[in-house]
Amino acid sequence: EIVLTQSPGTLSLSPGERATLSCRASQSVSSSYLAWYQQKPGQAPRLLIYGASSRATGIPDRFSGSGSGTDFTLTISRLEPEDFAVYYCQHYGSSPFTFGPGTKVDFK
Amino acid sequence: QLQLQESGPGMVKPSETLSLTCTVSGGSISSSSYYWGWVRQPPGKGLEWIGSIYYSGSTYYNPSLKSRVTISVGTSKNQFSLKLSSVTAADTAVYYCAPHSSGYYSYFDYWGQGTLVTVSS
């Protein structure tokens, strides 16, 4: 089973700032089968990024993903008020699919 | 565009079986394009994949839950179901149904709204 670790646990920033979220895997994630989700309170997760760097349909270009192997990054270039949420990474290259514990982006 | 709706009891007693159904619209449960999955989230905690089923009936489950989980497809009503036996308080969670494709596309791009199931006597 691939264990995902996310850092930091909480990121306190202001609108307009850049957010850099990290996801590290316990072993190499094959073919960059790594996704990122955004979740707001009371809502289901929303797919942002798949294949480590491909934006899902309708996702603004301020969201970008990068990385390979065991180290992956989600970057939000300039935070908008609606971006304050919890972000999860997930690997889907092999069963069991696993999620990271999440990074909360909150207001400074 | 797929739409999904979970349904089932909001409370289950310890040691009993949790049963949920996901109704799919905007697509067919018999489609070869998707696996039909379940993901859960305990209150205030992270996400856990439970398992998935293909339209053919083949299933794969999270090893941590495998001994207690059954996922099945009901093609006559465009639904698929989750059963989790011998539940405890640790199974209290919001349960989401979420389909995914295969291989490179095995991410969850559609989600139901989720249903909270509380395990309590």
Short mmCIF file of N, CA and C in Angstrom, two decimals, chain A residues 46-50 54-60, chain B residues 1 109-110:
data_model
loop_
_atom_site.label_atom_id
_atom_site.label_comp_id
_atom_site.label_asym_id
_atom_site.label_seq_id
_atom_site.Cartn_x
_atom_site.Cartn_y
_atom_site.Cartn_z
N ARG A 46 -13.70 17.81 -4.93
CA ARG A 46 -13.76 18.23 -6.34
C ARG A 46 -12.41 17.95 -6.97
N LEU A 47 -12.40 17.24 -8.07
CA LEU A 47 -11.14 16.93 -8.75
C LEU A 47 -10.53 18.19 -9.33
N LEU A 48 -9.24 18.42 -9.03
CA LEU A 48 -8.52 19.57 -9.58
C LEU A 48 -7.53 19.13 -10.65
N ILE A 49 -6.70 18.14 -10.28
CA ILE A 49 -5.54 17.72 -11.08
C ILE A 49 -5.52 16.20 -11.17
N TYR A 50 -5.21 15.65 -12.33
CA TYR A 50 -4.96 14.22 -12.48
C TYR A 50 -3.68 14.04 -13.28
N SER A 54 -2.21 17.41 -15.04
CA SER A 54 -3.28 17.78 -15.97
C SER A 54 -4.47 18.36 -15.20
N ARG A 55 -4.90 19.55 -15.59
CA ARG A 55 -6.06 20.15 -14.92
C ARG A 55 -7.35 19.49 -15.38
N ALA A 56 -8.24 19.26 -14.43
CA ALA A 56 -9.55 18.70 -14.77
C ALA A 56 -10.39 19.77 -15.47
N THR A 57 -11.45 19.34 -16.09
CA THR A 57 -12.32 20.23 -16.83
C THR A 57 -12.86 21.36 -15.93
N GLY A 58 -12.72 22.60 -16.41
CA GLY A 58 -13.27 23.74 -15.69
C GLY A 58 -12.42 24.28 -14.57
N ILE A 59 -11.25 23.70 -14.34
CA ILE A 59 -10.39 24.17 -13.25
C ILE A 59 -9.55 25.36 -13.73
N PRO A 60 -9.56 26.47 -12.97
CA PRO A 60 -8.81 27.66 -13.40
C PRO A 60 -7.31 27.40 -13.51
N GLN B 1 -23.40 14.08 -18.44
CA GLN B 1 -22.66 14.22 -17.19
C GLN B 1 -23.31 13.35 -16.12
N ASP B 109 -13.73 11.67 -10.77
CA ASP B 109 -14.12 12.97 -11.31
C ASP B 109 -15.59 13.31 -11.09
N TYR B 110 -16.36 12.35 -10.61
CA TYR B 110 -17.74 12.61 -10.22
C TYR B 110 -17.95 12.06 -8.81
#
